Amino acid sequence: DQQVKQNSPSLSVQEGRISILNCDYTNSMFDYFLWYKKYPAEGPTFLISISSIKDKNEDGRFTVFLNKSAKHLSLHIVPSQPGDSAVYFCAASAGEKAAGNKLTFGGGTRVLVKP
Amino acid sequence: KAGVTQTPRYLIKTRGQQVTLSCSPISGHRSVSWYQQTPGQGLQFLFEYFSETQRNKGNFPGRFSGRQFSNSRSEMNVSTLELGDSALYLCASSLGTAYLEQYFGPGTRLTVT
């Protein structure tokens, strides 16, 4: 039972263009969402997060959008740079509704930014 | 500030053996979580410790256990290793309250032969 899904396993984009990564979730208890970037042989690096009281959060080139009614979030990277080539994971947490800081991860989307 | 450190980085064990992995969180962080990453199952939550108490546990068999010390450092142990335990084991730390990001270490690559 995959509670967090990233339906696109890979994405290829030209340098300078927008990368849009999508994530869907099924558990209505989730109220805090995070995006992580991962290079091979390294741990995930935190990118940006959003709580369910917001529908948008921006940090530099990264913007996350949350549509609670559709149980969908997306990450926009503008402009995309070759160094953005990595695997991106969407993660969700039930926050205060659950004990602890358990994160449930999606399967990841591999992004390739072509120069 | 130093990041999350994990030791060892690489480990090769034989089926039936046991293994202990170590994680040192970011200074001041009281929560340590462990995750397993495999090609087939992705990133899966193992357990979380906060102030030396297990606060949450994932769906893993009892062969997987952990503990946290008073300085917030954590260890996880896997007994009676199986081939399927081959994975990247990641540790993450956070301040401990909800709605805060977790910071990951580089992981320990465990290979069971």
CSV table of C-alpha atoms in Angstrom, one decimal, chain B residues 1 4 10 13 15 17 19 21 28 32 36-38 42 48 75-76 83 88 96-97:
chain,number,residue,atom,x,y,z
B,1,LYS,CA,27.9,22.8,12.4
B,4,VAL,CA,25.0,13.7,10.6
B,10,TYR,CA,30.5,0.2,4.0
B,13,LYS,CA,28.6,-9.5,6.3
B,15,ARG,CA,24.1,-14.5,6.2
B,17,GLN,CA,25.7,-12.8,11.3
B,19,VAL,CA,25.6,-6.1,12.5
B,21,LEU,CA,25.5,0.6,12.7
B,28,GLY,CA,21.5,19.8,19.5
B,32,VAL,CA,17.2,10.2,15.3
B,36,GLN,CA,16.3,1.5,4.8
B,37,GLN,CA,16.7,2.1,1.1
B,38,THR,CA,16.6,-0.7,-1.4
B,42,GLY,CA,12.5,2.5,-1.9
B,48,GLU,CA,12.7,6.8,15.5
B,75,GLU,CA,22.8,2.6,17.0
B,76,MET,CA,20.8,0.1,15.1
B,83,LEU,CA,20.4,-11.6,1.9
B,88,LEU,CA,21.7,1.5,2.2
B,96,GLY,CA,12.4,16.5,17.5
B,97,THR,CA,9.2,18.4,17.3
